[in-house]
CSV table of C-alpha atoms in Angstrom, one decimal:
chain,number,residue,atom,x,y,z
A,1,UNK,CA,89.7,166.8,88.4
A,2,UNK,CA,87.8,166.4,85.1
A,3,UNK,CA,89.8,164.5,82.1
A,4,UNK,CA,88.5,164.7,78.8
A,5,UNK,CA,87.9,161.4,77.2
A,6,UNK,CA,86.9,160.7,73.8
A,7,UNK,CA,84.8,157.4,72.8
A,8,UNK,CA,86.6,155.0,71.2
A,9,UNK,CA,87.3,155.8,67.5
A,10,UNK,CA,86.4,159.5,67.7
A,11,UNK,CA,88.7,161.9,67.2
A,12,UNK,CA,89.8,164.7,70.4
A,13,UNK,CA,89.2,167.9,69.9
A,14,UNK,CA,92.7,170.0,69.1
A,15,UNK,CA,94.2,172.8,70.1
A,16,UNK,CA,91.8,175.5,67.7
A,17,UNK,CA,88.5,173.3,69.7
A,18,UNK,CA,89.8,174.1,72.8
A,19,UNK,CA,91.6,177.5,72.8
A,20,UNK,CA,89.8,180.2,74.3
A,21,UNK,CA,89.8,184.1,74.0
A,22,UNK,CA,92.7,185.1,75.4
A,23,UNK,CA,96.0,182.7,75.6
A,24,UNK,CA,97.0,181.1,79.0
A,25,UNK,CA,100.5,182.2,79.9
A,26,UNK,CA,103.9,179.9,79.7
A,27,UNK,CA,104.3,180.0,83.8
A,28,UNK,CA,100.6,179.0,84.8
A,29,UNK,CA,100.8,176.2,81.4
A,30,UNK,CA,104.3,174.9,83.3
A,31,UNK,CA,103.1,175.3,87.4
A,32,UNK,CA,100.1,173.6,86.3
A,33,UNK,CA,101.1,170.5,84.1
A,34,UNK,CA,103.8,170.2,86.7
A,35,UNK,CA,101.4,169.7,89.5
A,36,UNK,CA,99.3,167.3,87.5
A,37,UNK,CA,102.4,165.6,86.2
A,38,UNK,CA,103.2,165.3,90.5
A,39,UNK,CA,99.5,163.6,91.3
A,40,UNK,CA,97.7,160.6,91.3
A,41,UNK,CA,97.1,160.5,87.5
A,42,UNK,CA,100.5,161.5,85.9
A,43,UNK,CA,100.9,163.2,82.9
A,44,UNK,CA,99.1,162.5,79.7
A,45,UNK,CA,99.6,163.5,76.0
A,46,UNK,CA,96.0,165.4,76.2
A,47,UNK,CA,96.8,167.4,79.3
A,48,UNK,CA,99.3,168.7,77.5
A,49,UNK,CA,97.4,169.3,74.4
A,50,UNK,CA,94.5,171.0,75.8
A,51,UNK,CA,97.4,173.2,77.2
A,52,UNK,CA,98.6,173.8,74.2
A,53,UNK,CA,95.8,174.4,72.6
A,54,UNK,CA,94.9,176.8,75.7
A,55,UNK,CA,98.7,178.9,75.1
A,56,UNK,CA,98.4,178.9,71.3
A,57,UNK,CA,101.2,177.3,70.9
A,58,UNK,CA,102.3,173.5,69.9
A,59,UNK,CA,102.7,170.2,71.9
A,60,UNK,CA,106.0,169.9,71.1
A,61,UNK,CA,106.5,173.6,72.6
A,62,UNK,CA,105.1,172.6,76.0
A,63,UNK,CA,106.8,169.0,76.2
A,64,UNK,CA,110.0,171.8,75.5
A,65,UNK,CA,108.4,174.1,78.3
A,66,UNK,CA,107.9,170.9,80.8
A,67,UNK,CA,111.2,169.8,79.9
A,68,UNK,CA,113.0,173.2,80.9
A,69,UNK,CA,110.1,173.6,84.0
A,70,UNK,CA,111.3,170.1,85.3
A,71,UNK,CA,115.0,171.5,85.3
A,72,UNK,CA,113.5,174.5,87.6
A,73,UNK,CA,113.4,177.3,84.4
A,74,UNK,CA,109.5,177.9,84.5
A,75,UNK,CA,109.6,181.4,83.1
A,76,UNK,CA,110.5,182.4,79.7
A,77,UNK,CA,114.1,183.8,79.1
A,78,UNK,CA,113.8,187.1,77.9
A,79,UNK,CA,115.3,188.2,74.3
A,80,UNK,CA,118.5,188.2,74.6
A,81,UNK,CA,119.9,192.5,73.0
A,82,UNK,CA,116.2,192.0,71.7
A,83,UNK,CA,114.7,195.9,71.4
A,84,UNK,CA,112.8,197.1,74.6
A,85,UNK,CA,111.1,200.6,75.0
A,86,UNK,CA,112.1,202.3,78.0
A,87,UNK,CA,110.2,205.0,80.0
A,88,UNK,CA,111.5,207.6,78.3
A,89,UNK,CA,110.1,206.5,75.0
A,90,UNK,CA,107.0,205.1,76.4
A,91,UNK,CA,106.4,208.9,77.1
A,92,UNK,CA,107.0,210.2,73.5
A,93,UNK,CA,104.3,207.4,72.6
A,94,UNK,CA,102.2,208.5,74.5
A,95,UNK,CA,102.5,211.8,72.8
A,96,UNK,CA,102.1,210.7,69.4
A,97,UNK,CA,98.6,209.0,70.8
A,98,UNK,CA,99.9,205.7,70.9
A,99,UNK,CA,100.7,205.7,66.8
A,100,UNK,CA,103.5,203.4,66.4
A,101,UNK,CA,104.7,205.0,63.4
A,102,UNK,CA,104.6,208.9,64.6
A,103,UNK,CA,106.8,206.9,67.6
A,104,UNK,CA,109.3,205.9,64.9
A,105,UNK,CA,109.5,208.9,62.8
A,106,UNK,CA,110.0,210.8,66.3
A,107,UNK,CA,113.0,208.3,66.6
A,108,UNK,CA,114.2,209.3,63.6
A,109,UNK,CA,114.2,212.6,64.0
A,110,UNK,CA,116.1,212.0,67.4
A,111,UNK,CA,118.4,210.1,66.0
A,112,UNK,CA,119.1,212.6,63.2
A,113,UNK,CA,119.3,215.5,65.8
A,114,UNK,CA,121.7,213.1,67.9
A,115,UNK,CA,118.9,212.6,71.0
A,116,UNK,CA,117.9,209.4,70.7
A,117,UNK,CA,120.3,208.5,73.7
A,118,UNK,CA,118.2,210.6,75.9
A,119,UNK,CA,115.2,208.3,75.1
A,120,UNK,CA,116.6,205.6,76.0
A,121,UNK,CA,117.6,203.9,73.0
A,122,UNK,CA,121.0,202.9,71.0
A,123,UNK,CA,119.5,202.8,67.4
A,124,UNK,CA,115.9,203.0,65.8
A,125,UNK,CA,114.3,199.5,65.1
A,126,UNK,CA,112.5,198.2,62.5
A,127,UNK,CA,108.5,199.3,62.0
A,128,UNK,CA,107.5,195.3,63.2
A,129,UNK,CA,110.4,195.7,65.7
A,130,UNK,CA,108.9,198.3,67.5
A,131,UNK,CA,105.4,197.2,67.3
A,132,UNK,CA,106.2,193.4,69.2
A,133,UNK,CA,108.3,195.0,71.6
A,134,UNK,CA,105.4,197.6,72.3
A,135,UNK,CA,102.6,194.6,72.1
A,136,UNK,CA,104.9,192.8,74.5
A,137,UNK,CA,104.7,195.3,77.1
A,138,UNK,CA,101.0,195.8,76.5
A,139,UNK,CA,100.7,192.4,77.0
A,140,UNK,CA,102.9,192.5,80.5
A,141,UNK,CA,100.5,194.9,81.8
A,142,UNK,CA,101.8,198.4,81.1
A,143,UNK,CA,99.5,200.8,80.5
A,144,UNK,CA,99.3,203.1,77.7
A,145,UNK,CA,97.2,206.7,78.7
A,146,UNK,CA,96.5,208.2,74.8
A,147,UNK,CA,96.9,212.1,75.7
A,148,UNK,CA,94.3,212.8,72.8
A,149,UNK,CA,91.1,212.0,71.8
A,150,UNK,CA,90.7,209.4,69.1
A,151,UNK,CA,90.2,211.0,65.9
A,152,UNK,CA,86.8,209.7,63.7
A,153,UNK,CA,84.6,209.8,67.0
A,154,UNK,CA,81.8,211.8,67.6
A,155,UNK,CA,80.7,213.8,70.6
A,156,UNK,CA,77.0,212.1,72.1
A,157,UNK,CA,75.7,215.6,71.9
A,158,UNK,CA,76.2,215.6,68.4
A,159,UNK,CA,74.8,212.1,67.9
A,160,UNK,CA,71.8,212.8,69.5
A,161,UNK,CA,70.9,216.0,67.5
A,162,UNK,CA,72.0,214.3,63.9
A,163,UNK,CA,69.4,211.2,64.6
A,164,UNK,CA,66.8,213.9,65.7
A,165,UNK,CA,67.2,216.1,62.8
A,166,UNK,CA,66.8,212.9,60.7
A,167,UNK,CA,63.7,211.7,62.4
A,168,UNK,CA,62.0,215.1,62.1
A,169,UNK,CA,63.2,215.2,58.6
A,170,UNK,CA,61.6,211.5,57.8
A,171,UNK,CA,58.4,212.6,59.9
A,172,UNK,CA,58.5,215.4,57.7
A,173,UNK,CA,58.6,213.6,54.0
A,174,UNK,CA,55.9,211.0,55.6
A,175,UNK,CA,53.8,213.5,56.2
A,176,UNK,CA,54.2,215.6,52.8
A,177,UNK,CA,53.9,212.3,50.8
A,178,UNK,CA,50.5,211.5,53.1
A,179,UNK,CA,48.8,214.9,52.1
A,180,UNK,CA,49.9,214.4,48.3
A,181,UNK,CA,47.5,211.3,48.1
């Protein structure tokens, strides 16, 4: 195992040095400071801020997480009557093309028409509400399949005859402004 040590009287890198692109998760940050904290070398201050550093979050947050893993809790405890989008309204989402507001207003309508309960849902959340809870299941893995294209794209076909239209068009101008001398 490789430990990072810093010379005497410089400064270790923190947690915005060492993070990377995409955030380690809670259970792999616990299993693996647990297993360190179990070997030859114990547990040190900068395992567990590179870690932190690594699962964006603070040291005292993993000394928290460690403290809970040691007690056999290494998985976060969901949100307790925190909003969750069911199946049902992952569908109409996937509808309205993965817009997050269209998903709300639809909601709202439902909930107006007295539907919402078919979808899933007791009440309509808040516009942030919806968009963690959504983000959270994104992040879990689900997949969402957009059932239309994205609007503001344009066709290769298209592309291809636009940039030869405007090369002609430049060839064109070059030439005209060649013969005019």
């Amino acid at each position: 195992m490789t430990v990072l040590q810093a010379p005497v009287g410089e400064a270790v890198p923190g947690p915005a040095v060492l993070a990377v692109a995409g955030r380690v998760e809670r259970a792999v940050v616990v299993r693996r400071l647990l297993a360190v904290d179990r070997g030859e070398g114990g547990l040190s201050s900068l395992h567990v801020r590179i870690a932190a550093g690594l699962a964006g979050v603070t040291e005292r947050t993993v000394w928290r997480w460690l403290a809970e893993g040691r007690e056999g809790r290494v998985e976060a405890r969901p949100r307790q009557g925190g909003f969750v989008v069911g199946d049902a309204l992952w569908e109409v989402l996937t509808q309205a093309g993965g817009n997050v507001a269209e998903l709300r207003r639809r909601m709202l309508q439902a909930q107006d028409e007295g539907v919402l309960e078919h979808w899933g849902a007791e009440f309509v959340p808040s516009l942030a509400t919806l968009h963690r809870a959504i983000k959270d299941e994104l992040r879990a893995g689900r997949v969402l399949q957009v059932a239309r294209a994205a609007s503001g794209r344009v066709e290769p076909s298209r592309y291809d005859r636009a940039l030869a239209e405007y090369v002609v068009s430049t060839e064109l101008q070059a030439q005209a402004s060649f013969v005019a001398l």
